[in-house]
Coordinates of C-alpha atoms and ligand atoms in Angstrom, one line a residue:
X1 CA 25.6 -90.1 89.8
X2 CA 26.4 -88.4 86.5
X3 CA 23.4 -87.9 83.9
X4 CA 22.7 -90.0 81.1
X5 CA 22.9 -89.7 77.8
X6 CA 20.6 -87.1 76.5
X7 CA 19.8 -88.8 73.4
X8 CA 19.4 -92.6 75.6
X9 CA 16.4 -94.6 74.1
X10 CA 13.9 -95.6 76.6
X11 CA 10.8 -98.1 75.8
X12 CA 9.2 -101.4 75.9
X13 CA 9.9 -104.7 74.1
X14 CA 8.0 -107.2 72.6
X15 CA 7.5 -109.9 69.9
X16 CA 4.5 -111.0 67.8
X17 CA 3.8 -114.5 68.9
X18 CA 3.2 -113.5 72.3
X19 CA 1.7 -109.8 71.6
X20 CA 0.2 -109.3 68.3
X21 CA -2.3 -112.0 67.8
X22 CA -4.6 -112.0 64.7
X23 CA -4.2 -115.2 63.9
X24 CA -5.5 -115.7 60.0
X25 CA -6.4 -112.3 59.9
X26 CA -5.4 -109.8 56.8
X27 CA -3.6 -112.9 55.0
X28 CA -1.5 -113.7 57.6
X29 CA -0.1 -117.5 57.2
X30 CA 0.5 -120.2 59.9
X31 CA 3.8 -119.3 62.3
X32 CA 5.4 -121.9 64.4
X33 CA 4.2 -120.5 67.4
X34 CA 0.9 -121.1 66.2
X35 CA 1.0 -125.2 67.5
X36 CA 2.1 -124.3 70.7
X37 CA -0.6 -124.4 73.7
X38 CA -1.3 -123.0 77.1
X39 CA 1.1 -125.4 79.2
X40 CA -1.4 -126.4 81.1
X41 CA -0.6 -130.0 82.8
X42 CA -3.2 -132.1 80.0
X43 CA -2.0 -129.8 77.2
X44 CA 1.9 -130.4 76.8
X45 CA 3.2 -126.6 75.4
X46 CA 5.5 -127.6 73.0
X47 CA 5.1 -128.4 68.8
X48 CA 2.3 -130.8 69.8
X49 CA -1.7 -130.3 68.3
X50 CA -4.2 -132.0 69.4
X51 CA -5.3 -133.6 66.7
X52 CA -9.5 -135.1 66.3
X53 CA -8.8 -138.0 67.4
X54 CA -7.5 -136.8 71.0
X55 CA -4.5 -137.9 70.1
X56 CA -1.1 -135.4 69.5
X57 CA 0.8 -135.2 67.0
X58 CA 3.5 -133.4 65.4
X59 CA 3.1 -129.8 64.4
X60 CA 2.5 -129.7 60.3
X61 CA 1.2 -126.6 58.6
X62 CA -2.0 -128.9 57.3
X63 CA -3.3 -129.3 60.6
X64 CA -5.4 -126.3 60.8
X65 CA -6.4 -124.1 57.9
X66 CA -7.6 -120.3 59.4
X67 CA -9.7 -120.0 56.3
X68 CA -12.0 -123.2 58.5
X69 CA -12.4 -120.9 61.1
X70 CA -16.3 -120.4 61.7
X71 CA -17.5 -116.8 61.6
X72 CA -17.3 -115.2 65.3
X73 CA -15.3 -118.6 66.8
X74 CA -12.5 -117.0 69.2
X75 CA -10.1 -118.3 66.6
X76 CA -7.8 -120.2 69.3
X77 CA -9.7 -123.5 70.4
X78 CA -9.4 -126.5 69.0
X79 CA -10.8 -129.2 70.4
X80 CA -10.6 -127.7 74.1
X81 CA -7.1 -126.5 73.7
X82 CA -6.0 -123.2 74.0
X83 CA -3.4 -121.7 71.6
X84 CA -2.5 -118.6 73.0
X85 CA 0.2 -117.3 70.4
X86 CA -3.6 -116.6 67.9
X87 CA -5.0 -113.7 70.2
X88 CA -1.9 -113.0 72.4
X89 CA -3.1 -109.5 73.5
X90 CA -5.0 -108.4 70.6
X91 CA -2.2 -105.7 69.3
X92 CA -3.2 -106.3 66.0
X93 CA -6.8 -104.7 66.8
X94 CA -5.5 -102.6 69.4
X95 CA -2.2 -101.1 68.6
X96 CA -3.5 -97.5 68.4
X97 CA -4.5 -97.8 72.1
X98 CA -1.5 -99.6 73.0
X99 CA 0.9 -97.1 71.1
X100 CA -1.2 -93.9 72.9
X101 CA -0.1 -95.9 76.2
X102 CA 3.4 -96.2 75.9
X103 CA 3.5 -93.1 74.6
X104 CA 1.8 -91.4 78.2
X105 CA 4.8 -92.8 79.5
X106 CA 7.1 -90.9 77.4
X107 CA 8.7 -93.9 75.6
X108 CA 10.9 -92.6 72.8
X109 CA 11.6 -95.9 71.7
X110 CA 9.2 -99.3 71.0
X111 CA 10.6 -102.8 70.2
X112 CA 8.4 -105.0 68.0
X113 CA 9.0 -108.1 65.6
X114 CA 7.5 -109.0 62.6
X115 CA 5.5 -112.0 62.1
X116 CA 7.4 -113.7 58.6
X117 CA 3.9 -115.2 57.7
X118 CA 1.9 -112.3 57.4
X119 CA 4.5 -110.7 55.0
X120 CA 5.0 -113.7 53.1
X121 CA 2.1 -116.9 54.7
X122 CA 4.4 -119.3 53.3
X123 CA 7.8 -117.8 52.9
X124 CA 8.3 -118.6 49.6
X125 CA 5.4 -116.2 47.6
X126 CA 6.9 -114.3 44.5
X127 CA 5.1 -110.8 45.7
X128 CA 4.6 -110.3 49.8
X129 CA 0.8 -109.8 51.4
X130 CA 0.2 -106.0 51.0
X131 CA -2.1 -106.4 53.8
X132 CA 0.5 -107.9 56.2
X133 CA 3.2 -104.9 55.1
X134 CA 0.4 -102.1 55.4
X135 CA -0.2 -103.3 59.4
X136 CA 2.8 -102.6 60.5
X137 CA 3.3 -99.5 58.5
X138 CA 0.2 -98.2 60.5
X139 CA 2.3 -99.3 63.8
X140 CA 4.5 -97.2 62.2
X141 CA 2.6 -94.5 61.5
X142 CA 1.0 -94.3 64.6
X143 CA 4.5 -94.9 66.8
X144 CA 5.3 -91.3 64.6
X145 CA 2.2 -89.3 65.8
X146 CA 4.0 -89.9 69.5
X147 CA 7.5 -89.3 68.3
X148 CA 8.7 -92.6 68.7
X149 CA 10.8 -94.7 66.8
X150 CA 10.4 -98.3 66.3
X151 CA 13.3 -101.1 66.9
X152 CA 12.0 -104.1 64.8
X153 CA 13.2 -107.7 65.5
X154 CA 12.8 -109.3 62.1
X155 CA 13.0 -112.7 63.1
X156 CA 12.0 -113.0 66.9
X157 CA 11.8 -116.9 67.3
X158 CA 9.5 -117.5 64.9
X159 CA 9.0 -118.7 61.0
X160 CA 6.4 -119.2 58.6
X161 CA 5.3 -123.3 59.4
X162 CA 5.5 -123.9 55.6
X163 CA 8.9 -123.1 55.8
X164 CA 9.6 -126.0 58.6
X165 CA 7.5 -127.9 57.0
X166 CA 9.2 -127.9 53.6
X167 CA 12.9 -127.3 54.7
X168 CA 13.0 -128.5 58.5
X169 CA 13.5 -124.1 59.2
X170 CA 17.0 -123.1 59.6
X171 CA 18.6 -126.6 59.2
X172 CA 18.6 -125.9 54.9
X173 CA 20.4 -123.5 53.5
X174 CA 17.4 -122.3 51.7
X175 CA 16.3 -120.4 54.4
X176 CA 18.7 -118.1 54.3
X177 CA 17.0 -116.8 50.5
X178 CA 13.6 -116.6 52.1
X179 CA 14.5 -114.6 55.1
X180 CA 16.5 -112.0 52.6
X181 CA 13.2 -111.9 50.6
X182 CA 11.6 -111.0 54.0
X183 CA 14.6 -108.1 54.8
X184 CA 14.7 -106.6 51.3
X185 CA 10.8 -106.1 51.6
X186 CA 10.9 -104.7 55.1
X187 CA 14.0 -102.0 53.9
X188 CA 12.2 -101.0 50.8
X189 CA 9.1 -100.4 52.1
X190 CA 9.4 -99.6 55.7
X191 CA 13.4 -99.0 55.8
X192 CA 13.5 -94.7 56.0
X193 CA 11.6 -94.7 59.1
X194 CA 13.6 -97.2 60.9
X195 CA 17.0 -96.4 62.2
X196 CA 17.9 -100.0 64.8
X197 CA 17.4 -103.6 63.3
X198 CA 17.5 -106.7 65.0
X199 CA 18.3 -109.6 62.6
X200 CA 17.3 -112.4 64.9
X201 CA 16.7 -112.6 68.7
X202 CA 18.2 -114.8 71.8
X203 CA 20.6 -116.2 68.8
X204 CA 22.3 -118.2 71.7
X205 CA 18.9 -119.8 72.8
X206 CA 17.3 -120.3 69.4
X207 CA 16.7 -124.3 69.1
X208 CA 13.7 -126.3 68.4
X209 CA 10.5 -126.0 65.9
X210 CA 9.2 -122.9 67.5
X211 CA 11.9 -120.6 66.9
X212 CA 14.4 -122.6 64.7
X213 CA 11.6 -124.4 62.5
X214 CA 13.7 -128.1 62.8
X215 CA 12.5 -130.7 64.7
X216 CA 15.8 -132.5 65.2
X217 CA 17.4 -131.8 68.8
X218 CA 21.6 -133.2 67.8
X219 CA 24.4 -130.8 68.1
X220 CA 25.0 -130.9 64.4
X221 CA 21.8 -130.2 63.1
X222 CA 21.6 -127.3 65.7
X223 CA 25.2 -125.7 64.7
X224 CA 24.8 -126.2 61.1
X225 CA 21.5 -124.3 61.3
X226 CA 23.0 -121.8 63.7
X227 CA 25.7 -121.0 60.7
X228 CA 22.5 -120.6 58.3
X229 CA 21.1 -118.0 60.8
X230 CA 24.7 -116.0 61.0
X231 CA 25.1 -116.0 57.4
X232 CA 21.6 -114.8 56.8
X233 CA 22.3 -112.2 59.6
X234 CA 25.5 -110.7 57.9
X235 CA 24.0 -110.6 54.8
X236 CA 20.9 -108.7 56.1
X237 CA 23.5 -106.7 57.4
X238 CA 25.3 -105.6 54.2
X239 CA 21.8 -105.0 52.0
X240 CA 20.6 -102.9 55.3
X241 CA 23.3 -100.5 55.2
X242 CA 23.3 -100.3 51.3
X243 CA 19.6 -99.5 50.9
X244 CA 19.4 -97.7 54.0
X245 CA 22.7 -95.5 55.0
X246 CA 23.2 -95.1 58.3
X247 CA 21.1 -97.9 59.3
X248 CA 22.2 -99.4 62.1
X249 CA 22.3 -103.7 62.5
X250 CA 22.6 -105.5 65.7
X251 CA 21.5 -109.3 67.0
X252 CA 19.9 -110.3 70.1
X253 CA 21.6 -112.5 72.7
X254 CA 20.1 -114.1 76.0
X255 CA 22.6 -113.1 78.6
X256 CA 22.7 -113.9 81.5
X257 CA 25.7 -113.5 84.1
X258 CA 27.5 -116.8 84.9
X259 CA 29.7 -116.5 87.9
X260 CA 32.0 -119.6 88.8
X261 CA 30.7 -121.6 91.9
X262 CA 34.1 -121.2 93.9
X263 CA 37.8 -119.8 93.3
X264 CA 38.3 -123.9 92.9
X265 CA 40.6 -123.7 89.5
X266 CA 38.5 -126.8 88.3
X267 CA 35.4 -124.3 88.5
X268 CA 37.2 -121.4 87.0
X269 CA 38.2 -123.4 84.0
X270 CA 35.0 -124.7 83.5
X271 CA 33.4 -121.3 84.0
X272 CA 35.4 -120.0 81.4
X273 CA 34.5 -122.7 78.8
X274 CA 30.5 -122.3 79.7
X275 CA 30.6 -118.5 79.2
X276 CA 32.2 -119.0 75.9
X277 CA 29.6 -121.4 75.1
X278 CA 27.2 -118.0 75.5
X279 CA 29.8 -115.8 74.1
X280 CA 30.5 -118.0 70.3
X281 CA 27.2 -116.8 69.1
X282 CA 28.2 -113.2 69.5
X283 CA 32.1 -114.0 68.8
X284 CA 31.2 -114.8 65.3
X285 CA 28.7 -112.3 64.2
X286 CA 30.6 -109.5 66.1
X287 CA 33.9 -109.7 64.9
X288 CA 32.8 -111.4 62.1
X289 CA 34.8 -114.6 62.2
X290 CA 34.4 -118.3 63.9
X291 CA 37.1 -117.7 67.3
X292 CA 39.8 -120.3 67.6
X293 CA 38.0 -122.5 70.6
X294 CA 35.3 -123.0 68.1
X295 CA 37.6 -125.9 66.8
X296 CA 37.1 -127.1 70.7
X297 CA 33.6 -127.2 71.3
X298 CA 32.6 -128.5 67.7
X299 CA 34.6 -131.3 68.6
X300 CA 33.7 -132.1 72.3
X301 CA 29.7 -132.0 70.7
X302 CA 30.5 -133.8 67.7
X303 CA 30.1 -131.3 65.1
X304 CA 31.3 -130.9 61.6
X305 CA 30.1 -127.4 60.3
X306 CA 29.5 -127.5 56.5
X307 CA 30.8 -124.2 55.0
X308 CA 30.5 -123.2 51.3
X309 CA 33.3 -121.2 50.1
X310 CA 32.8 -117.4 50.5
X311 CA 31.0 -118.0 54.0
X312 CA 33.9 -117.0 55.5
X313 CA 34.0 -113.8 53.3
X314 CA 30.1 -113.5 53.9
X315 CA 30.6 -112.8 58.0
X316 CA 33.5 -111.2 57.7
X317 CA 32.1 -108.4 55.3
X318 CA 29.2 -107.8 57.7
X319 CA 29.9 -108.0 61.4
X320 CA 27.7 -106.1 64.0
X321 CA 27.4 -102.4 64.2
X322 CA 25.5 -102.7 68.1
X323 CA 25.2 -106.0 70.5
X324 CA 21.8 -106.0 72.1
X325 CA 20.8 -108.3 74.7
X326 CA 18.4 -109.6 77.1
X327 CA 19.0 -109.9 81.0
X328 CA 16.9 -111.6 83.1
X329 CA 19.1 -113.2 85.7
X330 CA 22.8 -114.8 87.0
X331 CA 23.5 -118.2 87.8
X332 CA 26.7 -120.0 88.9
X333 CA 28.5 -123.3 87.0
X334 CA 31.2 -125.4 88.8
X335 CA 33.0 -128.4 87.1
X336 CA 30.4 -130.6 88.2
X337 CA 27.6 -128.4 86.5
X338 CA 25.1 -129.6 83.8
X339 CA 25.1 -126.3 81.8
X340 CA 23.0 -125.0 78.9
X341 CA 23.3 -121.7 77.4
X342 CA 21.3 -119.6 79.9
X343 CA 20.7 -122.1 83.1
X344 CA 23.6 -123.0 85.5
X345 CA 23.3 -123.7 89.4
X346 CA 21.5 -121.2 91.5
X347 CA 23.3 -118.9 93.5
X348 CA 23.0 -119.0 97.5
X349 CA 23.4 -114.9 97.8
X350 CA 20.3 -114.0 95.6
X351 CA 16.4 -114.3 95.9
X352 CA 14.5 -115.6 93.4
X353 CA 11.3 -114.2 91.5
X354 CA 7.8 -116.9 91.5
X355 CA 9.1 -118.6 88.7
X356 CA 12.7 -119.2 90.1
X357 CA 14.8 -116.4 88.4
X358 CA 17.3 -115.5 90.3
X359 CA 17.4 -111.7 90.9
X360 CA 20.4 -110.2 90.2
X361 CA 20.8 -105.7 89.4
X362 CA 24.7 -106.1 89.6
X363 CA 25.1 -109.1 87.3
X364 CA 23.8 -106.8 84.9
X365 CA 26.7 -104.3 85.3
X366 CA 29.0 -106.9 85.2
X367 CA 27.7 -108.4 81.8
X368 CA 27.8 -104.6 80.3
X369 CA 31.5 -104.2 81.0
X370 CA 31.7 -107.6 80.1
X371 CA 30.4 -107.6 76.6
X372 CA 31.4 -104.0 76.1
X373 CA 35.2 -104.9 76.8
X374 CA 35.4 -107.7 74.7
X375 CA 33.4 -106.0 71.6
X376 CA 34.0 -101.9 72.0
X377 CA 30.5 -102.0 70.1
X378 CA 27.4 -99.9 71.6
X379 CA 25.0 -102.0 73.4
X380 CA 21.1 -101.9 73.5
X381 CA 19.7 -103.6 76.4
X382 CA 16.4 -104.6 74.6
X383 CA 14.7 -107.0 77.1
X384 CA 14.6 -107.1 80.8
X385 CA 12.1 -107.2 83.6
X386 CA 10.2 -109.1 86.2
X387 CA 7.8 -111.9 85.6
X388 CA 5.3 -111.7 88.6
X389 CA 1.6 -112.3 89.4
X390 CA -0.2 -109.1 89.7
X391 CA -3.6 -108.2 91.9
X392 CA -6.2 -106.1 90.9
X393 CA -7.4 -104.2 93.9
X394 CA -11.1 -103.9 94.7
X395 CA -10.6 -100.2 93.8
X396 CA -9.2 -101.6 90.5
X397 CA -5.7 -100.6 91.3
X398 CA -2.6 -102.8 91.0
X399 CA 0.4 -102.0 93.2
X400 CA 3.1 -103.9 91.7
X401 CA 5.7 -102.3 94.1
X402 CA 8.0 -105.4 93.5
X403 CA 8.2 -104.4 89.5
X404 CA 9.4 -100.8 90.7
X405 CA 12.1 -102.5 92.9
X406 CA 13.6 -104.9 90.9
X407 CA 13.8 -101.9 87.9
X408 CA 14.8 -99.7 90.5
X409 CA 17.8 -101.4 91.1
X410 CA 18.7 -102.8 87.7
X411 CA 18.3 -99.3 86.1
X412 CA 20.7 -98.2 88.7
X413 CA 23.1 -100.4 87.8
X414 CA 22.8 -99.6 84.0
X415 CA 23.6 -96.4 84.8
X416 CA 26.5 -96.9 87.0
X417 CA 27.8 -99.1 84.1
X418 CA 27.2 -96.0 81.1
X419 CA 27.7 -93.1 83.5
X420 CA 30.7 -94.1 86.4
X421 CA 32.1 -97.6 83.7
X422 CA 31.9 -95.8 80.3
X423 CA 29.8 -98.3 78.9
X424 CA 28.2 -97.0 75.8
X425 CA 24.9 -98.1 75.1
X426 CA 22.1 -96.7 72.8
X427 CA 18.7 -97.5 75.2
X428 CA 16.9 -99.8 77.2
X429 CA 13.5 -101.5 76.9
X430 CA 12.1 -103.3 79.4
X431 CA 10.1 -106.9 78.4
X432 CA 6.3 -107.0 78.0
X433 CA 5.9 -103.2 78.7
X434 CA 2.3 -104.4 77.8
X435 CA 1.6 -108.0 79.6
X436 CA 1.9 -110.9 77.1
X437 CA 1.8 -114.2 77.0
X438 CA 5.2 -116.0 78.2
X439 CA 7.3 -117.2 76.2
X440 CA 8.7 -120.1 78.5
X441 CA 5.4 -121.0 80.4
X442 CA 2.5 -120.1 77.4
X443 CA 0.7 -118.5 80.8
X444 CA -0.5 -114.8 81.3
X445 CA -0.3 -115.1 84.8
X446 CA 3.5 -114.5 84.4
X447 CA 3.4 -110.4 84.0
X448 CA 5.6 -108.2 83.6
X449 CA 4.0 -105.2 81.8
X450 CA 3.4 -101.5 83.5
X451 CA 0.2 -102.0 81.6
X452 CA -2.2 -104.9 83.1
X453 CA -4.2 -106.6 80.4
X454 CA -7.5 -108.2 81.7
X455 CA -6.8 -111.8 80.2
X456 CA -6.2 -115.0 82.0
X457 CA -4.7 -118.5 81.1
X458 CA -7.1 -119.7 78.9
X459 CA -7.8 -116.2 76.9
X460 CA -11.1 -115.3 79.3
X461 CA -11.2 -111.7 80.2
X462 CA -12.3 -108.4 78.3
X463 CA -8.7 -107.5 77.0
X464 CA -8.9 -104.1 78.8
X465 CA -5.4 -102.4 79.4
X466 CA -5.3 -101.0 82.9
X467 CA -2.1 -98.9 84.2
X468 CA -0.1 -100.3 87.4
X469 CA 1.6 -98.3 89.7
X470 CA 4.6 -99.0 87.9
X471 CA 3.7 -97.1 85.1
X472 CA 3.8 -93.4 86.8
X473 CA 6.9 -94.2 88.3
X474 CA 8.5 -95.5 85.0
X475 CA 7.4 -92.3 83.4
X476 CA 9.0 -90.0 86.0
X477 CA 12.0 -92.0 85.4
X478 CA 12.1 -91.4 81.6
X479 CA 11.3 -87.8 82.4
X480 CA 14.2 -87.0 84.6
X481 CA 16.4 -89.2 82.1
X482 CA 17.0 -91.5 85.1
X483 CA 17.5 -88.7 87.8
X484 CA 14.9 -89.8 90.1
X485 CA 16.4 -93.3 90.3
X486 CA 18.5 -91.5 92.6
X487 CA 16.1 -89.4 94.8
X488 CA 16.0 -91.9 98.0
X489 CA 20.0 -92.1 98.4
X490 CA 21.5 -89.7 100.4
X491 CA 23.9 -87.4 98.5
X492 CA 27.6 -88.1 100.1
Ligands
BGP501 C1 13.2 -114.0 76.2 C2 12.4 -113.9 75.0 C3 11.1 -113.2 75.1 C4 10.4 -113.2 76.5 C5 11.4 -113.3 77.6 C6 10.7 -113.6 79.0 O1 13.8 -115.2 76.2 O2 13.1 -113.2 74.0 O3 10.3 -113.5 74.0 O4 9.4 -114.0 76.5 O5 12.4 -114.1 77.4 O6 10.5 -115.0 79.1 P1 9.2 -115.6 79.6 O7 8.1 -115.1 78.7 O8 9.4 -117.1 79.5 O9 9.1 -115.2 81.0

């Protein structure tokens, strides 16, 4: 295999909600993720709070003040329910520690996002919360000492509540002058020591009160907001590269590979339409313009977009300069196939991980050429791993040979796709380098870090961060720039 890119970014990826924790600490206001619970069967996970009276009711800003929070309560109990988005893993007190891990494992590279409501609590403050800003220029500072550059996700699923509250998130328009607040803050004050932005994340799965801030579930509401979100991106876009030159802007998409059921034309066709279903979301803030099948799916889901005139001009000005991506998994669709953006049918030639993923290194080769055919724009594979329970040994060890074997083979096939395809992309970071709370599940039990973190379900444990096997083995790769990936295949 030829040798990678000398300059290819390696690291770890992950976003506040599920990481950072500090929940009303240092000014920080009330995120959307902050209503969400543990998943547990008698706690529902999503935009419910149990409110005093047992009952649960819709998430609402008012429902819990942080400044109530007794001295010394583990602020992330109310009324026997867990929220587990308030401590996450405690990066907020930890991140020195953290940073000092990652970089043992010679990460050049480390993915974060910022929480909205600690730089402005309720998106709409004249001046931001100095406090908020100065955390994550100590990240920064620190993620220096070790020579490392942060990737920041500026909106990772997540807005202040006031702002759903007020505007029902991304449905309004207005949102799009808050979040530009947020981005002109974050370039003037932490803009020279960041190169790689990520306007939003998963743009193609953002939907709902947690990471879109609207709690209306119909097509149009979702598009509408979704055409908020790409303006807001674009126009992030064009003030990034004129307060920081050379700045470099790309979005997040959840990609997984879809491969059609049969040859059956009927499954083709319908293949086709589900992939660009996944595709649209890049389409327009790639190339910068809605693609002609748009016209086709608005109307099959009953959508009439509401443009303002200069939108058009808006996306257009600003497309992409890098398509970054997620990549968990494949699945198939056949005619008869009840698709959403990232789910199809399961495919009979793959295992699947504990929490029914299927596993699948080559679909990730496939969806680099893919995406790198039909854009010719650098990629950055920023998320991608294995969710899996880990054991701590007696000795205190944790042999997570299954996380070396599933990276094993989907770093190979990245670097078929850069080094034998010609598929140009900037770096890799795999998911929850650090375990974190799930996104999907709310659970800790679902890990996928090369660092264990002694924490269960419900918060118990001491926090400790303990190295897996995975994590001597992830080093040596980043030290040989990949080489070793190929040590135990015979040369031909
Ligand atoms: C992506 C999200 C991440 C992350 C990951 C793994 O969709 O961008 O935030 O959580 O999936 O998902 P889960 O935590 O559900 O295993």
């Amino acid at each position: 295999m030829k040798p990678m890119p000398k300059d290819f970014l390696w690291g770890g990826a992950t976003a506040s909600f599920q990481f950072e924790g500090g929940f009303g600490e240092g000014g920080r206001g009330l995120s959307t993720h902050d209503f969400e619970t543990d998943g547990s069967p008698e706690h529902p996970r999503h935009h419910t709070l149990k409110l005093a009276d047992g009952s649960y009711g819709e998430a609402k800003s008012s429902f819990f003040n942080p400044d109530d929070i007794p001295d010394g309560a583990v602020p992330c109990f109310y009324d026997g329910c867990y929220y587990p988005s308030h401590k996450a893993v405690d990066f907020y007190h930890r991140y020195k520690e953290d940073i000092a891990l990652m970089a043992g494992m010679g990460f050049n590279v480390f993915r974060f996002s910022i929480t909205w409501s600690r730089i402005f609590p309720t998106g709409e403050e004249e001046t931001p919360n100095e406090e908020g800003i100065r955390f994550y220029l100590d990240v920064i500072d620190e993620l220096e000492k070790y020579h490392m550059e942060p990737l920041i996700t500026i909106c990772h699923d997540e807005m202040p509540a006031a702002l759903a509250d007020k505007y029902d998130g991304w449905s309004s328009r207005k949102v799009i002058d808050c979040y530009l607040k947020l981005c002109r803050v974050l370039f003037e004050r932490i803009g020279s020591r960041c190169r790689y932005w990520l306007t939003f994340n998963e743009v193609n799965a953002v939907r709902g009160y947690a990471s879109c801030g609207t709690r209306k579930a119909d097509n149009q509401t979702h598009y509408q907001a979704m055409h908020h979100i790409f303006l807001a991106s674009a126009l992030a876009t064009k003030m990034g590269h004129e307060m920081m030159p050379g700045s470099k802007f790309g979005a997040m998409y959840a990609l997984s590979e879809i491969y059609p059921a049969t040859c059956r034309p009927e499954d083709m066709m319908r293949h086709m339409q589900c992939r660009r279903e996944t595709l649209f979301f890049i389409d327009v803030m790639a190339r910068g313009y809605y693609p002609s099948y748009t016209g086709d799916i608005f109307e099959r889901r009953g959508v009439t977009l509401k443009k303002e005139p200069g939108d058009d001009g808006i996306l257009a000005a600003s497309p992409l300069d890098y398509v970054s991506f997620s990549y968990y998994r494949s699945c198939t669709v056949s005619a008869e196939s009840n698709f959403n953006v990232i789910g199809g049918d399961p495919n009979p030639y793959l295992q699947s991980t504990p929490w029914g993923w299927p596993i699948d290194p080559i679909g990730l080769r496939y969806v680099m050429n893919e995406i790198y055919d039909r854009y010719q724009k650098p990629l950055f594979i920023v998320e991608n791993g294995l969710g899996a329970v880990d054991t701590v040994e007696a000795d205190g060890s944790i042999n997570d040979d299954y996380r070396i074997a599933y990276l094993k083979d989907h770093l190979r096939e990245m670097q078929k796709a850069i080094c034998q395809d010609g598929v140009e992309c900037l770096g890799y970071t795999m998911w929850g380098c650090i375990d974190l709370v799930s996104l999907s599940t709310g659970e800790m039990r679902k890990r996928y870090g090369f660092i264990y973190v002694d924490m269960d379900d419900k918060g118990n444990g001491t926090l400790e961060r303990r190295k897996k096997k995975s994590y001597d083995w992830m080093k040596e790769v980043i030290a040989t720039n990949g080489a070793c990936l190929w040590d135990d295949i015979p040369e031909e």
